[in-house]
Amino acid sequence: MNTRIKTLIAEDEPLAAESLADWVNELPQLELLGIAPDGPAALEMIRAQQPGLVFMDINMPGMTGLQVLRTLAESEAAGLAQAPAVIFTTAYDEHALAAFELHAADYLLKPFSQERFNEAVEHALQRLHSAGALSEALSQAADAPTEPLTRILVRDQGKIFPINVEAIEYLRSDTKYTAVASRGRQFLVRLPITAFEQRLDTQRFLKLQRSCIVNLDFVESMTPDDNSQLVVQMQDGSRFTASREVSKKLREQSI
C-alpha cells in the first residue's frame, strides 16, 4: 500500500505559499498538512505533526528556516520518530551553501517553476526512501559535517547547479574561495579548499599540493619535471605540479 508523504509548507509569503500548496495537492504522493506562516509556527507544527517533507522558506519572521532546522537538530527532546526531509526555498541564493551544509534534500531559488518544484520533490522522495537518511541529516546539522560529499550546489549567473562529486575534475584554492572544475566549467564557491578536502573520497581525489586537489578519474598522465616533481596533465588540458612529498609517494605507489 502506498503511503502519502505528510508535507508541511513553512512560508510567510502568501502567493508563494499558495503556489506551493497547489503543486503539493497535485502530487498523489504528497499529503498537505498545512502552512506555517513563520519560523516558530513551523517549529511547532513539525514537532506536533511530524511531517515527512517540509518546504522551508529561509527568510521568515521569528526564526529563519535555517534556525528552525538547527533547533530541531539540537533538541533531542523533540521526540521526532523521523526527521523531515527539507526543501529550502528563498529569493536569496547566498543561502545555498548553508542549505547544502544542512543536507537539504534540495534548494529552490525563487521564482521557481513547477517543473523545478517536481524535480526537488523527486530528490526528496529518493532521500526518504533511504532508511536513516533523515535522522542522519539532523545529527549532521548539529555537528560539523564529516560524511563524504556526494553532491554540492554551486551558483553561476543567478542560477544554482547541483554537481555530483564524481563529476568534479579538480579543485583549486583562491584565498578563501575554491574554484570547482566540472564539465568544462569552473565555479567559485565561498568555502576554503580544506572544507572539501576533509570530505572527499581519498580513493578518488588526490591532494597534489596545498591549493590543488584532482580527481584521478580525470588525470591523463603524470610526467616528472626538471626538479623531479610530477606534472599532472588533466583531460581538459590543465596542468598542475605535485609537491615533492606527493610526487615521491606517487612514484613509490606506481607499479
PDB file of C-alpha atoms in Angstrom:
ATOM      1  CA  MET A   1       0.000   0.000   0.000  1.00  0.00           C
ATOM      2  CA  ASN A   2       1.388   3.389  -0.926  1.00  0.00           C
ATOM      3  CA  THR A   3       1.768   5.858   1.917  1.00  0.00           C
ATOM      4  CA  ARG A   4       1.414   9.525   1.152  1.00  0.00           C
ATOM      5  CA  ILE A   5       4.172  11.726   2.491  1.00  0.00           C
ATOM      6  CA  LYS A   6       2.859  14.211   5.030  1.00  0.00           C
ATOM      7  CA  THR A   7       4.014  17.594   3.819  1.00  0.00           C
ATOM      8  CA  LEU A   8       4.283  20.946   5.565  1.00  0.00           C
ATOM      9  CA  ILE A   9       4.852  24.333   3.945  1.00  0.00           C
ATOM     10  CA  ALA A  10       6.693  26.961   6.006  1.00  0.00           C
ATOM     11  CA  GLU A  11       6.312  30.159   4.026  1.00  0.00           C
ATOM     12  CA  ASP A  12       5.406  33.724   5.023  1.00  0.00           C
ATOM     13  CA  GLU A  13       4.701  34.997   1.511  1.00  0.00           C
ATOM     14  CA  PRO A  14       1.001  34.294   0.752  1.00  0.00           C
ATOM     15  CA  LEU A  15       1.394  33.958  -3.019  1.00  0.00           C
ATOM     16  CA  ALA A  16       4.373  31.638  -2.723  1.00  0.00           C
ATOM     17  CA  ALA A  17       2.590  29.565  -0.085  1.00  0.00           C
ATOM     18  CA  GLU A  18      -0.490  29.312  -2.291  1.00  0.00           C
ATOM     19  CA  SER A  19       1.517  28.147  -5.303  1.00  0.00           C
ATOM     20  CA  LEU A  20       3.364  25.556  -3.241  1.00  0.00           C
ATOM     21  CA  ALA A  21       0.082  24.297  -1.771  1.00  0.00           C
ATOM     22  CA  ASP A  22      -1.475  23.957  -5.227  1.00  0.00           C
ATOM     23  CA  TRP A  23       1.514  21.976  -6.529  1.00  0.00           C
ATOM     24  CA  VAL A  24       1.667  19.765  -3.453  1.00  0.00           C
ATOM     25  CA  ASN A  25      -2.029  18.959  -3.844  1.00  0.00           C
ATOM     26  CA  GLU A  26      -1.447  17.958  -7.470  1.00  0.00           C
ATOM     27  CA  LEU A  27       1.015  15.223  -6.479  1.00  0.00           C
ATOM     28  CA  PRO A  28      -0.632  11.989  -5.311  1.00  0.00           C
ATOM     29  CA  GLN A  29       2.490  11.064  -3.331  1.00  0.00           C
ATOM     30  CA  LEU A  30       2.081  14.045  -1.011  1.00  0.00           C
ATOM     31  CA  GLU A  31      -0.480  14.985   1.640  1.00  0.00           C
ATOM     32  CA  LEU A  32      -0.551  18.645   2.665  1.00  0.00           C
ATOM     33  CA  LEU A  33      -0.757  19.092   6.450  1.00  0.00           C
ATOM     34  CA  GLY A  34      -0.812  22.866   6.494  1.00  0.00           C
ATOM     35  CA  ILE A  35       1.066  26.107   6.085  1.00  0.00           C
ATOM     36  CA  ALA A  36       3.199  27.708   8.791  1.00  0.00           C
ATOM     37  CA  PRO A  37       3.470  31.486   8.327  1.00  0.00           C
ATOM     38  CA  ASP A  38       6.642  31.975  10.382  1.00  0.00           C
ATOM     39  CA  GLY A  39       9.608  30.168  11.921  1.00  0.00           C
ATOM     40  CA  PRO A  40       8.176  29.476  15.411  1.00  0.00           C
ATOM     41  CA  ALA A  41       4.960  28.131  13.902  1.00  0.00           C
ATOM     42  CA  ALA A  42       6.976  25.897  11.584  1.00  0.00           C
ATOM     43  CA  LEU A  43       8.945  24.509  14.515  1.00  0.00           C
ATOM     44  CA  GLU A  44       5.756  23.856  16.496  1.00  0.00           C
ATOM     45  CA  MET A  45       3.955  22.199  13.585  1.00  0.00           C
ATOM     46  CA  ILE A  46       6.929  19.989  12.729  1.00  0.00           C
ATOM     47  CA  ARG A  47       7.139  18.772  16.321  1.00  0.00           C
ATOM     48  CA  ALA A  48       3.385  18.253  16.626  1.00  0.00           C
ATOM     49  CA  GLN A  49       2.582  16.778  13.231  1.00  0.00           C
ATOM     50  CA  GLN A  50       5.898  15.142  12.282  1.00  0.00           C
ATOM     51  CA  PRO A  51       5.769  15.675   8.510  1.00  0.00           C
ATOM     52  CA  GLY A  52       7.961  13.647   6.217  1.00  0.00           C
ATOM     53  CA  LEU A  53       8.663  16.601   3.960  1.00  0.00           C
ATOM     54  CA  VAL A  54       8.914  20.333   4.641  1.00  0.00           C
ATOM     55  CA  PHE A  55       9.173  23.202   2.185  1.00  0.00           C
ATOM     56  CA  MET A  56      11.083  25.677   4.305  1.00  0.00           C
ATOM     57  CA  ASP A  57      11.431  29.348   3.420  1.00  0.00           C
ATOM     58  CA  ILE A  58      14.750  30.592   4.755  1.00  0.00           C
ATOM     59  CA  ASN A  59      13.711  34.185   5.433  1.00  0.00           C
ATOM     60  CA  MET A  60      10.728  34.019   7.782  1.00  0.00           C
ATOM     61  CA  PRO A  61       9.624  36.149  10.753  1.00  0.00           C
ATOM     62  CA  GLY A  62      10.600  34.915  14.198  1.00  0.00           C
ATOM     63  CA  MET A  63      13.115  32.298  13.115  1.00  0.00           C
ATOM     64  CA  THR A  64      14.795  31.659   9.807  1.00  0.00           C
ATOM     65  CA  GLY A  65      14.362  28.308   8.153  1.00  0.00           C
ATOM     66  CA  LEU A  66      17.994  27.527   8.931  1.00  0.00           C
ATOM     67  CA  GLN A  67      17.390  28.282  12.615  1.00  0.00           C
ATOM     68  CA  VAL A  68      14.343  26.035  12.652  1.00  0.00           C
ATOM     69  CA  LEU A  69      16.321  23.110  11.293  1.00  0.00           C
ATOM     70  CA  ARG A  70      19.245  23.717  13.623  1.00  0.00           C
ATOM     71  CA  THR A  71      16.862  23.907  16.596  1.00  0.00           C
ATOM     72  CA  LEU A  72      15.359  20.585  15.623  1.00  0.00           C
ATOM     73  CA  ALA A  73      18.806  19.095  15.336  1.00  0.00           C
ATOM     74  CA  GLU A  74      19.890  20.344  18.733  1.00  0.00           C
ATOM     75  CA  SER A  75      16.751  19.291  20.526  1.00  0.00           C
ATOM     76  CA  GLU A  76      16.614  15.570  21.019  1.00  0.00           C
ATOM     77  CA  ALA A  77      13.586  16.256  23.200  1.00  0.00           C
ATOM     78  CA  ALA A  78      11.611  16.962  20.059  1.00  0.00           C
ATOM     79  CA  GLY A  79      10.837  13.254  20.026  1.00  0.00           C
ATOM     80  CA  LEU A  80      10.523  13.019  16.283  1.00  0.00           C
ATOM     81  CA  ALA A  81      10.068   9.456  15.071  1.00  0.00           C
ATOM     82  CA  GLN A  82      11.638  10.572  11.839  1.00  0.00           C
ATOM     83  CA  ALA A  83      13.010  13.987  10.976  1.00  0.00           C
ATOM     84  CA  PRO A  84      11.593  15.622   7.847  1.00  0.00           C
ATOM     85  CA  ALA A  85      13.328  15.949   4.541  1.00  0.00           C
ATOM     86  CA  VAL A  86      13.680  19.654   3.883  1.00  0.00           C
ATOM     87  CA  ILE A  87      13.499  21.569   0.631  1.00  0.00           C
ATOM     88  CA  PHE A  88      14.635  25.118   1.281  1.00  0.00           C
ATOM     89  CA  THR A  89      13.064  27.989  -0.643  1.00  0.00           C
ATOM     90  CA  THR A  90      14.418  31.516  -0.829  1.00  0.00           C
ATOM     91  CA  ALA A  91      14.853  34.510  -3.081  1.00  0.00           C
ATOM     92  CA  TYR A  92      18.453  34.913  -1.967  1.00  0.00           C
ATOM     93  CA  ASP A  93      20.946  32.455  -3.390  1.00  0.00           C
ATOM     94  CA  GLU A  94      23.644  33.307  -0.818  1.00  0.00           C
ATOM     95  CA  HIS A  95      21.957  30.765   1.455  1.00  0.00           C
ATOM     96  CA  ALA A  96      22.605  27.882  -0.911  1.00  0.00           C
ATOM     97  CA  LEU A  97      25.804  26.753   0.740  1.00  0.00           C
ATOM     98  CA  ALA A  98      24.277  26.879   4.211  1.00  0.00           C
ATOM     99  CA  ALA A  99      21.404  24.742   2.969  1.00  0.00           C
ATOM    100  CA  PHE A 100      23.887  22.379   1.408  1.00  0.00           C
ATOM    101  CA  GLU A 101      25.767  22.065   4.699  1.00  0.00           C
ATOM    102  CA  LEU A 102      22.482  21.240   6.427  1.00  0.00           C
ATOM    103  CA  HIS A 103      21.980  18.417   3.938  1.00  0.00           C
ATOM    104  CA  ALA A 104      18.816  19.839   2.472  1.00  0.00           C
ATOM    105  CA  ALA A 105      17.076  17.495   0.079  1.00  0.00           C
ATOM    106  CA  ASP A 106      17.057  20.336  -2.429  1.00  0.00           C
ATOM    107  CA  TYR A 107      17.068  24.099  -2.733  1.00  0.00           C
ATOM    108  CA  LEU A 108      14.592  26.185  -4.705  1.00  0.00           C
ATOM    109  CA  LEU A 109      15.531  29.712  -5.729  1.00  0.00           C
ATOM    110  CA  LYS A 110      12.509  31.981  -6.157  1.00  0.00           C
ATOM    111  CA  PRO A 111      10.872  32.393  -8.531  1.00  0.00           C
ATOM    112  CA  PHE A 112      10.925  28.698  -9.438  1.00  0.00           C
ATOM    113  CA  SER A 113       8.843  26.743 -11.913  1.00  0.00           C
ATOM    114  CA  GLN A 114       6.539  23.819 -11.234  1.00  0.00           C
ATOM    115  CA  GLU A 115       8.956  21.671 -13.211  1.00  0.00           C
ATOM    116  CA  ARG A 116      11.772  22.620 -10.843  1.00  0.00           C
ATOM    117  CA  PHE A 117       9.412  22.026  -7.899  1.00  0.00           C
ATOM    118  CA  ASN A 118       8.639  18.498  -9.147  1.00  0.00           C
ATOM    119  CA  GLU A 119      12.331  17.806  -9.581  1.00  0.00           C
ATOM    120  CA  ALA A 120      13.021  18.857  -5.994  1.00  0.00           C
ATOM    121  CA  VAL A 121      10.201  16.639  -4.727  1.00  0.00           C
ATOM    122  CA  GLU A 122      11.703  13.706  -6.603  1.00  0.00           C
ATOM    123  CA  HIS A 123      15.043  14.331  -4.889  1.00  0.00           C
ATOM    124  CA  ALA A 124      13.321  14.449  -1.509  1.00  0.00           C
ATOM    125  CA  LEU A 125      11.387  11.243  -2.123  1.00  0.00           C
ATOM    126  CA  GLN A 126      14.580   9.464  -3.080  1.00  0.00           C
ATOM    127  CA  ARG A 127      16.101  10.596   0.193  1.00  0.00           C
ATOM    128  CA  LEU A 128      13.055   9.476   2.149  1.00  0.00           C
ATOM    129  CA  HIS A 129      13.437   6.020   0.707  1.00  0.00           C
ATOM    130  CA  SER A 130      16.906   5.754   2.185  1.00  0.00           C
ATOM    131  CA  ALA A 131      16.492   4.340   5.665  1.00  0.00           C
ATOM    132  CA  GLY A 132      18.007   6.531   8.320  1.00  0.00           C
ATOM    133  CA  ALA A 133      18.948   9.322   5.971  1.00  0.00           C
ATOM    134  CA  LEU A 134      16.794  11.907   7.692  1.00  0.00           C
ATOM    135  CA  SER A 135      17.983  11.233  11.210  1.00  0.00           C
ATOM    136  CA  GLU A 136      21.465  11.388   9.846  1.00  0.00           C
ATOM    137  CA  ALA A 137      20.719  14.757   8.282  1.00  0.00           C
ATOM    138  CA  LEU A 138      19.561  16.196  11.592  1.00  0.00           C
ATOM    139  CA  SER A 139      22.531  14.932  13.533  1.00  0.00           C
ATOM    140  CA  GLN A 140      24.808  16.379  10.903  1.00  0.00           C
ATOM    141  CA  ALA A 141      23.035  19.712  11.183  1.00  0.00           C
ATOM    142  CA  ALA A 142      24.038  19.854  14.849  1.00  0.00           C
ATOM    143  CA  ASP A 143      27.637  18.859  14.279  1.00  0.00           C
ATOM    144  CA  ALA A 144      30.286  19.714  11.787  1.00  0.00           C
ATOM    145  CA  PRO A 145      29.742  17.689   8.621  1.00  0.00           C
ATOM    146  CA  THR A 146      32.085  14.745   8.262  1.00  0.00           C
ATOM    147  CA  GLU A 147      30.314  12.390   5.875  1.00  0.00           C
ATOM    148  CA  PRO A 148      31.781  12.054   2.381  1.00  0.00           C
ATOM    149  CA  LEU A 149      30.356  14.524  -0.055  1.00  0.00           C
ATOM    150  CA  THR A 150      28.037  13.157  -2.701  1.00  0.00           C
ATOM    151  CA  ARG A 151      26.818  16.404  -4.218  1.00  0.00           C
ATOM    152  CA  ILE A 152      27.422  20.123  -3.972  1.00  0.00           C
ATOM    153  CA  LEU A 153      25.375  23.118  -5.024  1.00  0.00           C
ATOM    154  CA  VAL A 154      27.148  25.866  -6.883  1.00  0.00           C
ATOM    155  CA  ARG A 155      25.996  29.229  -8.173  1.00  0.00           C
ATOM    156  CA  ASP A 156      26.621  30.771 -11.550  1.00  0.00           C
ATOM    157  CA  GLN A 157      24.938  33.733 -13.203  1.00  0.00           C
ATOM    158  CA  GLY A 158      21.996  33.738 -10.817  1.00  0.00           C
ATOM    159  CA  LYS A 159      21.340  30.008 -11.063  1.00  0.00           C
ATOM    160  CA  ILE A 160      22.228  27.130  -8.773  1.00  0.00           C
ATOM    161  CA  PHE A 161      23.538  23.879 -10.189  1.00  0.00           C
ATOM    162  CA  PRO A 162      23.839  20.541  -8.392  1.00  0.00           C
ATOM    163  CA  ILE A 163      27.115  18.765  -9.175  1.00  0.00           C
ATOM    164  CA  ASN A 164      27.773  15.151  -8.292  1.00  0.00           C
ATOM    165  CA  VAL A 165      31.157  14.857  -6.612  1.00  0.00           C
ATOM    166  CA  GLU A 166      32.219  12.206  -9.133  1.00  0.00           C
ATOM    167  CA  ALA A 167      31.891  14.858 -11.848  1.00  0.00           C
ATOM    168  CA  ILE A 168      34.323  17.262 -10.162  1.00  0.00           C
ATOM    169  CA  GLU A 169      37.540  17.217 -12.166  1.00  0.00           C
ATOM    170  CA  TYR A 170      39.681  19.280  -9.816  1.00  0.00           C
ATOM    171  CA  LEU A 171      39.532  21.961  -7.137  1.00  0.00           C
ATOM    172  CA  ARG A 172      41.887  24.910  -6.814  1.00  0.00           C
ATOM    173  CA  SER A 173      42.009  27.329  -3.918  1.00  0.00           C
ATOM    174  CA  ASP A 174      41.886  31.072  -4.411  1.00  0.00           C
ATOM    175  CA  THR A 175      42.445  32.551  -0.905  1.00  0.00           C
ATOM    176  CA  LYS A 176      39.069  31.977   0.808  1.00  0.00           C
ATOM    177  CA  TYR A 177      37.396  30.757  -2.370  1.00  0.00           C
ATOM    178  CA  THR A 178      37.655  27.440  -4.156  1.00  0.00           C
ATOM    179  CA  ALA A 179      37.321  27.013  -7.890  1.00  0.00           C
ATOM    180  CA  VAL A 180      35.476  23.798  -8.713  1.00  0.00           C
ATOM    181  CA  ALA A 181      36.016  22.479 -12.254  1.00  0.00           C
ATOM    182  CA  SER A 182      33.393  20.229 -13.759  1.00  0.00           C
ATOM    183  CA  ARG A 183      32.198  19.505 -17.291  1.00  0.00           C
ATOM    184  CA  GLY A 184      34.368  22.170 -18.844  1.00  0.00           C
ATOM    185  CA  ARG A 185      33.252  24.925 -16.457  1.00  0.00           C
ATOM    186  CA  GLN A 186      34.623  26.438 -13.293  1.00  0.00           C
ATOM    187  CA  PHE A 187      32.536  27.606 -10.346  1.00  0.00           C
ATOM    188  CA  LEU A 188      33.765  29.747  -7.467  1.00  0.00           C
ATOM    189  CA  VAL A 189      32.383  28.740  -4.079  1.00  0.00           C
ATOM    190  CA  ARG A 190      32.870  30.610  -0.840  1.00  0.00           C
ATOM    191  CA  LEU A 191      34.488  27.789   1.067  1.00  0.00           C
ATOM    192  CA  PRO A 192      38.183  27.054   1.622  1.00  0.00           C
ATOM    193  CA  ILE A 193      39.565  24.038  -0.142  1.00  0.00           C
ATOM    194  CA  THR A 194      40.160  22.411   3.247  1.00  0.00           C
ATOM    195  CA  ALA A 195      36.393  22.189   3.737  1.00  0.00           C
ATOM    196  CA  PHE A 196      36.256  19.881   0.707  1.00  0.00           C
ATOM    197  CA  GLU A 197      39.482  18.029   1.422  1.00  0.00           C
ATOM    198  CA  GLN A 198      38.134  16.517   4.618  1.00  0.00           C
ATOM    199  CA  ARG A 199      35.055  15.139   2.884  1.00  0.00           C
ATOM    200  CA  LEU A 200      36.372  13.805  -0.412  1.00  0.00           C
ATOM    201  CA  ASP A 201      36.948  10.145  -1.114  1.00  0.00           C
ATOM    202  CA  THR A 202      40.722   9.668  -0.901  1.00  0.00           C
ATOM    203  CA  GLN A 203      40.486   6.717  -3.277  1.00  0.00           C
ATOM    204  CA  ARG A 204      39.277   9.085  -5.965  1.00  0.00           C
ATOM    205  CA  PHE A 205      40.708  12.505  -5.057  1.00  0.00           C
ATOM    206  CA  LEU A 206      44.374  13.319  -4.598  1.00  0.00           C
ATOM    207  CA  LYS A 207      45.762  16.425  -2.946  1.00  0.00           C
ATOM    208  CA  LEU A 208      48.699  17.453  -5.113  1.00  0.00           C
ATOM    209  CA  GLN A 209      49.622  20.492  -3.055  1.00  0.00           C
ATOM    210  CA  ARG A 210      48.078  22.869  -0.556  1.00  0.00           C
ATOM    211  CA  SER A 211      45.995  24.616  -3.191  1.00  0.00           C
ATOM    212  CA  CYS A 212      45.037  21.825  -5.575  1.00  0.00           C
ATOM    213  CA  ILE A 213      43.068  18.574  -5.406  1.00  0.00           C
ATOM    214  CA  VAL A 214      42.485  16.458  -8.505  1.00  0.00           C
ATOM    215  CA  ASN A 215      40.061  13.680  -9.332  1.00  0.00           C
ATOM    216  CA  LEU A 216      42.212  10.764 -10.511  1.00  0.00           C
ATOM    217  CA  ASP A 217      39.466   9.729 -12.928  1.00  0.00           C
ATOM    218  CA  PHE A 218      40.242  12.880 -14.943  1.00  0.00           C
ATOM    219  CA  VAL A 219      44.035  12.622 -14.855  1.00  0.00           C
ATOM    220  CA  GLU A 220      45.560  11.859 -18.238  1.00  0.00           C
ATOM    221  CA  SER A 221      49.201  11.440 -17.224  1.00  0.00           C
ATOM    222  CA  MET A 222      51.928  12.411 -14.763  1.00  0.00           C
ATOM    223  CA  THR A 223      55.361  13.429 -16.015  1.00  0.00           C
ATOM    224  CA  PRO A 224      58.437  14.410 -13.931  1.00  0.00           C
ATOM    225  CA  ASP A 225      59.787  17.901 -14.499  1.00  0.00           C
ATOM    226  CA  ASP A 226      63.404  19.058 -14.207  1.00  0.00           C
ATOM    227  CA  ASN A 227      63.071  19.086 -10.415  1.00  0.00           C
ATOM    228  CA  SER A 228      61.694  15.522 -10.332  1.00  0.00           C
ATOM    229  CA  GLN A 229      58.281  16.816  -9.309  1.00  0.00           C
ATOM    230  CA  LEU A 230      55.376  15.254 -11.156  1.00  0.00           C
ATOM    231  CA  VAL A 231      53.387  17.458 -13.520  1.00  0.00           C
ATOM    232  CA  VAL A 232      49.818  16.200 -13.661  1.00  0.00           C
ATOM    233  CA  GLN A 233      48.121  16.554 -17.040  1.00  0.00           C
ATOM    234  CA  MET A 234      44.321  16.706 -16.786  1.00  0.00           C
ATOM    235  CA  GLN A 235      41.988  15.592 -19.543  1.00  0.00           C
ATOM    236  CA  ASP A 236      40.858  19.190 -20.110  1.00  0.00           C
ATOM    237  CA  GLY A 237      44.448  20.283 -20.726  1.00  0.00           C
ATOM    238  CA  SER A 238      45.085  21.810 -17.291  1.00  0.00           C
ATOM    239  CA  ARG A 239      48.455  21.042 -15.714  1.00  0.00           C
ATOM    240  CA  PHE A 240      49.333  21.042 -12.030  1.00  0.00           C
ATOM    241  CA  THR A 241      52.618  20.320 -10.307  1.00  0.00           C
ATOM    242  CA  ALA A 242      52.562  17.952  -7.341  1.00  0.00           C
ATOM    243  CA  SER A 243      54.574  18.789  -4.252  1.00  0.00           C
ATOM    244  CA  ARG A 244      57.863  16.957  -3.734  1.00  0.00           C
ATOM    245  CA  GLU A 245      56.334  14.807  -0.996  1.00  0.00           C
ATOM    246  CA  VAL A 246      53.312  13.840  -3.086  1.00  0.00           C
ATOM    247  CA  SER A 247      55.497  13.222  -6.133  1.00  0.00           C
ATOM    248  CA  LYS A 248      57.645  10.847  -4.092  1.00  0.00           C
ATOM    249  CA  LYS A 249      54.610   8.946  -2.790  1.00  0.00           C
ATOM    250  CA  LEU A 250      53.155   8.613  -6.273  1.00  0.00           C
ATOM    251  CA  ARG A 251      56.383   7.211  -7.650  1.00  0.00           C
ATOM    252  CA  GLU A 252      56.539   4.715  -4.769  1.00  0.00           C
ATOM    253  CA  GLN A 253      52.950   3.637  -5.362  1.00  0.00           C
ATOM    254  CA  SER A 254      53.330   3.170  -9.110  1.00  0.00           C
ATOM    255  CA  ILE A 255      53.961  -0.379 -10.362  1.00  0.00           C
TER     256      ILE A 255
END
